[in-house]
Coordinates of N, CA and C in Angstrom, one line a residue:
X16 N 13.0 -18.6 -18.4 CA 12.8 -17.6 -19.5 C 12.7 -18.4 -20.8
X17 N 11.7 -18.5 -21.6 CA 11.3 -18.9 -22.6 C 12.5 -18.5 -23.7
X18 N 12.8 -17.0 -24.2 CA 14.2 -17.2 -25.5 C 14.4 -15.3 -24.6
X19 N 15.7 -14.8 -25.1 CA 16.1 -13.8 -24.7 C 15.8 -12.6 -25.6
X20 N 16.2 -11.4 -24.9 CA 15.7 -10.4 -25.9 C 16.2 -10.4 -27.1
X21 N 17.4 -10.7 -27.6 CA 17.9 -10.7 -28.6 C 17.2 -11.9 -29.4
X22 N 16.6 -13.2 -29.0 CA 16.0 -13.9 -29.8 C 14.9 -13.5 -30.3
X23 N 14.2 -13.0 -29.7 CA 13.1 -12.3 -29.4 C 12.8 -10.8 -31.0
X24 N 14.2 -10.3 -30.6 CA 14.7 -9.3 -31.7 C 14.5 -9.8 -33.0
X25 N 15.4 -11.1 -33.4 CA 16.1 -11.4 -34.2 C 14.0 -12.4 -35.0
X26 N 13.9 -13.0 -33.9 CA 12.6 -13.7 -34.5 C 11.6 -12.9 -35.1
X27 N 10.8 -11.4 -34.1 CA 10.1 -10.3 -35.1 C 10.8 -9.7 -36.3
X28 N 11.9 -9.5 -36.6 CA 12.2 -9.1 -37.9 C 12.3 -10.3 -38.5
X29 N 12.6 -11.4 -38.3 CA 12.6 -12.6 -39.4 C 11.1 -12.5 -39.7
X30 N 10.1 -12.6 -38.8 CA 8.5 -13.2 -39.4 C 7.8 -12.1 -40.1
X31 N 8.4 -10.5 -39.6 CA 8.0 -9.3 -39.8 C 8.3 -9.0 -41.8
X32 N 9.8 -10.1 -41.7 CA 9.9 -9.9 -43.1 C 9.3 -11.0 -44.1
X33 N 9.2 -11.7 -43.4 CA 8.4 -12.8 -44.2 C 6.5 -12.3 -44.2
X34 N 6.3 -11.9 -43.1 CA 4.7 -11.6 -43.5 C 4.8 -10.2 -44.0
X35 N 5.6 -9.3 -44.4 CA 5.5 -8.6 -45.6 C 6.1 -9.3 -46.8
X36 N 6.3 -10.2 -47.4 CA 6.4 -11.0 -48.6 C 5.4 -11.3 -48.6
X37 N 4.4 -12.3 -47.6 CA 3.3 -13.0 -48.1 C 2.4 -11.9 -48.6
X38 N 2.6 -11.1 -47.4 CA 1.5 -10.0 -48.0 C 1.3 -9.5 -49.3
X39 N 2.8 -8.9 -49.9 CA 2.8 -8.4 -51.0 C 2.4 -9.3 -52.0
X40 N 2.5 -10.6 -51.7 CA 2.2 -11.7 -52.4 C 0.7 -12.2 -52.7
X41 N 0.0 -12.1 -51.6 CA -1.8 -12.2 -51.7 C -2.5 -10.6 -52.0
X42 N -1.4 -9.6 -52.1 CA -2.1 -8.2 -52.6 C -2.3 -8.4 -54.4
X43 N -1.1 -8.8 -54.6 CA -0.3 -8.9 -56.0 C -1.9 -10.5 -56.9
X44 N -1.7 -11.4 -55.6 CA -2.8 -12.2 -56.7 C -4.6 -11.6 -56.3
X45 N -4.5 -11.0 -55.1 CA -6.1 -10.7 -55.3 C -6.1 -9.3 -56.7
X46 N -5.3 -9.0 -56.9 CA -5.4 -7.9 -58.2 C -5.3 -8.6 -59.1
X47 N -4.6 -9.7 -59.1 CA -4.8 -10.2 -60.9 C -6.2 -11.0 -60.6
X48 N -7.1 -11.2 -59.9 CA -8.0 -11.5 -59.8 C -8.9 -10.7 -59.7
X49 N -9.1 -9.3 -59.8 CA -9.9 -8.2 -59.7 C -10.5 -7.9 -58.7
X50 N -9.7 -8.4 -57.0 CA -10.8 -8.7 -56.1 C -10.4 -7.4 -55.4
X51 N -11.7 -6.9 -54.6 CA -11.4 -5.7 -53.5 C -10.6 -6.5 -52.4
X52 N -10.5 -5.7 -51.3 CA -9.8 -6.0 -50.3 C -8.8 -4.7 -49.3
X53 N -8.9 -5.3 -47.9 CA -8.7 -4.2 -47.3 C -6.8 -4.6 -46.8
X54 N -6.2 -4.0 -47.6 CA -4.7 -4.5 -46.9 C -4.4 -4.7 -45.4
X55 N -4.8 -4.1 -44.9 CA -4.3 -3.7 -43.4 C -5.0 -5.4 -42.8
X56 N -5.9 -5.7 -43.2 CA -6.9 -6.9 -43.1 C -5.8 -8.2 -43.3
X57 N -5.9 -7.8 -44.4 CA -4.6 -9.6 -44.9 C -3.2 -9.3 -43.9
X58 N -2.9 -8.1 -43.7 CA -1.5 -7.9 -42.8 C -1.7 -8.8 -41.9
X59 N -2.9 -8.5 -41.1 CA -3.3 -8.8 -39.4 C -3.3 -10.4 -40.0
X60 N -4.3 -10.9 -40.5 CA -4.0 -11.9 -40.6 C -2.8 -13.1 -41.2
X61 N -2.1 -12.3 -42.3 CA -0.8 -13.4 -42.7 C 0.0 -13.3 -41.0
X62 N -0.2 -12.2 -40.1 CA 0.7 -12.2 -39.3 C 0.6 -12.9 -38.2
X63 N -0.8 -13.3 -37.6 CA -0.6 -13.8 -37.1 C -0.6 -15.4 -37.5
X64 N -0.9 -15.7 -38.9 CA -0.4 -17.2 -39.2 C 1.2 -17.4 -39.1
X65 N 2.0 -16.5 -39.6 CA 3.6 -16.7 -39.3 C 4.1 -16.3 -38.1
X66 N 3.4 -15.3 -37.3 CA 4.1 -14.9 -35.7 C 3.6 -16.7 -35.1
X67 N 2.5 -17.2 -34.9 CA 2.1 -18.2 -34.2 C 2.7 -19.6 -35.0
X68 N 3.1 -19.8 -36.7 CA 3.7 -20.4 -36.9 C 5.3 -20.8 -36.5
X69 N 5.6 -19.1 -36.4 CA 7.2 -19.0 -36.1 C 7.7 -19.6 -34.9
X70 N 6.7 -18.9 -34.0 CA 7.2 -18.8 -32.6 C 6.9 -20.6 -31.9
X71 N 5.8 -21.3 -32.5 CA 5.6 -22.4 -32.3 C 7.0 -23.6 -32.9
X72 N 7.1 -23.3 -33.9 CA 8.5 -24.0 -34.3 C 10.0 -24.0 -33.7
X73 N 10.3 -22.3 -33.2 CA 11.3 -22.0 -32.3 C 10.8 -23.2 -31.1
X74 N 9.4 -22.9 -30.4 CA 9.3 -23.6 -29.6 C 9.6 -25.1 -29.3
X75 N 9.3 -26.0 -30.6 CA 9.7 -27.2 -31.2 C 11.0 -27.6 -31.4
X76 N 11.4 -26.2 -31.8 CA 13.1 -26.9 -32.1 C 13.9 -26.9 -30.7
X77 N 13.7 -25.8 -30.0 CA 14.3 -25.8 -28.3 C 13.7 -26.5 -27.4
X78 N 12.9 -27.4 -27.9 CA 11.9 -28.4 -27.1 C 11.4 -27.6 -25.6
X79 N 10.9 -26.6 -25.8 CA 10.5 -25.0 -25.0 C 8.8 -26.5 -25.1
X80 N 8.5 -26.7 -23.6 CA 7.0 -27.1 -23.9 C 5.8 -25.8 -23.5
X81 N 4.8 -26.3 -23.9 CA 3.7 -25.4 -24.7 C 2.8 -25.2 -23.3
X82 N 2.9 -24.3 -22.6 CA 2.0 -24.5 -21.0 C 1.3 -23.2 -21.5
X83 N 0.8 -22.7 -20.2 CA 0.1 -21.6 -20.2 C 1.0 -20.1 -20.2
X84 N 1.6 -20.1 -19.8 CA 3.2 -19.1 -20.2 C 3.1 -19.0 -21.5
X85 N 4.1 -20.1 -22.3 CA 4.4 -20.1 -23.8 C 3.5 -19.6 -24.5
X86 N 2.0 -20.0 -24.2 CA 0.6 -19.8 -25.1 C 1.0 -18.2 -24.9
X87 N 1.0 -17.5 -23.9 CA 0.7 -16.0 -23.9 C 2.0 -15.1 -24.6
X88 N 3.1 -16.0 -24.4 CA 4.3 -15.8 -25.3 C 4.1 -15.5 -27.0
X89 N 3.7 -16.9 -27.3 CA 3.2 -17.0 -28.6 C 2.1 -15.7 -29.0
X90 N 1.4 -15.8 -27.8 CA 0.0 -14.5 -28.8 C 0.5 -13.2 -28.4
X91 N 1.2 -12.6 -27.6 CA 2.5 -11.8 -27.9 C 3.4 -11.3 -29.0
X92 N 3.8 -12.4 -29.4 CA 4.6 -12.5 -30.5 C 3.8 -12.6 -31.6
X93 N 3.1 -13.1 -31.8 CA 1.9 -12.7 -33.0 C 1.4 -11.2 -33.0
X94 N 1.3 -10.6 -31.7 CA 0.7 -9.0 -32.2 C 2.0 -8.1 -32.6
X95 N 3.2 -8.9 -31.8 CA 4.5 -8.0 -32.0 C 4.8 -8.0 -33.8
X96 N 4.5 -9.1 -34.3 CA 4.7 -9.6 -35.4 C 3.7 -8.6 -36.2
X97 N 2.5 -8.2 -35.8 CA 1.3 -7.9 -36.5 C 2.2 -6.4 -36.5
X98 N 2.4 -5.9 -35.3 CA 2.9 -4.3 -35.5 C 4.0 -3.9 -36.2
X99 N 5.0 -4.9 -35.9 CA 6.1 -5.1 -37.0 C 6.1 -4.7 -38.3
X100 N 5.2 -5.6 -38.9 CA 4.7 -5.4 -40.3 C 3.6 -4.5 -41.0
X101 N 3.1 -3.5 -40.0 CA 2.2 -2.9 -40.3 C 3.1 -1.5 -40.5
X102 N 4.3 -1.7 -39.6 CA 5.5 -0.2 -39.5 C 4.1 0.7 -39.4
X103 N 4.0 1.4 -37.9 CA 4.2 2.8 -37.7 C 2.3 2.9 -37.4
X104 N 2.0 3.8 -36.5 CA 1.1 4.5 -35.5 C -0.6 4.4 -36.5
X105 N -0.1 4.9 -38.1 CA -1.1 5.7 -38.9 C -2.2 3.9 -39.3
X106 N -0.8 3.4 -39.6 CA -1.4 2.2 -40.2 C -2.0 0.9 -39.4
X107 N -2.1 1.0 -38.1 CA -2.7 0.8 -37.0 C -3.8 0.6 -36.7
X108 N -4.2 2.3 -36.7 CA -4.7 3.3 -36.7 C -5.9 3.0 -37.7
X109 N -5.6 3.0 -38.9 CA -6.5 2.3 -39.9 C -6.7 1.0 -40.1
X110 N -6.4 0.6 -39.2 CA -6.5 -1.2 -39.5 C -7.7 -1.6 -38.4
X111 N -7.3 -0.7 -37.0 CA -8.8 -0.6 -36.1 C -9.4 0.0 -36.7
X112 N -9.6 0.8 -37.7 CA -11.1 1.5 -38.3 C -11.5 1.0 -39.3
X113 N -10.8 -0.1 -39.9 CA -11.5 -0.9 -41.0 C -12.1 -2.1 -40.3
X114 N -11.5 -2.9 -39.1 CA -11.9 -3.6 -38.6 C -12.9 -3.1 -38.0
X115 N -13.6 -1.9 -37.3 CA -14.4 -1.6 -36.7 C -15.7 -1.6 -37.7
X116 N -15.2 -1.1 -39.1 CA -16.4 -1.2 -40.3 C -16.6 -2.2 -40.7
X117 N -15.6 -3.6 -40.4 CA -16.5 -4.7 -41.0 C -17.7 -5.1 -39.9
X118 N -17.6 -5.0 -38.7 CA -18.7 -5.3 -37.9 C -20.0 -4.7 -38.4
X119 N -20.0 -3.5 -38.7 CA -21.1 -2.8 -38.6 C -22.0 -3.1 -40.4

């Protein structure tokens, strides 16, 4: 077993609280910049740079090596991290429908 549920716990609230800082932090400068932007967009993405940063460093520090297991671990923990920070069903919800409108 790669880390236990309690680490597991303990790591989505750490990254969950740090990618709501970044966030509030790249909302806060794309407005003093006057730029549009779709929040739910920057979530998904600061989160998975900190779930796949985080979980790769735990991995480094417990010298945990990187196989084909851990990889699905890691991209796991990046969406756990993504739903974490998005808190709750609605905001989801709108994050697939904004992503569905940039395609089109």
């Amino acid at each position: 077993m790669v880390f236990s549920f309690d680490v597991m716990v303990a790591l989505i609230t750490a990254m969950s609280i740090a990618t709501s800082l970044l966030t509030q932090l790249l909302k806060s400068i794309f407005d003093a910049w006057k730029k549009q932007y779709a929040s739910n967009i920057i979530v998904v993405a600061v989160s998975v740079i900190v779930g796949g940063t985080g979980t790769a460093l735990y991995y480094v520090n417990y010298q945990i090596p990187f196989n084909a297991l851990t990889s699905v671990y890691l991209a796991i923990m990046c969406l756990l991290n993504c739903a974490g920070a998005m808190v709750g069903y609605d905001k989801v919800k709108q994050a697939i429908t904004q992503i569905r409108d940039i395609r089109m």
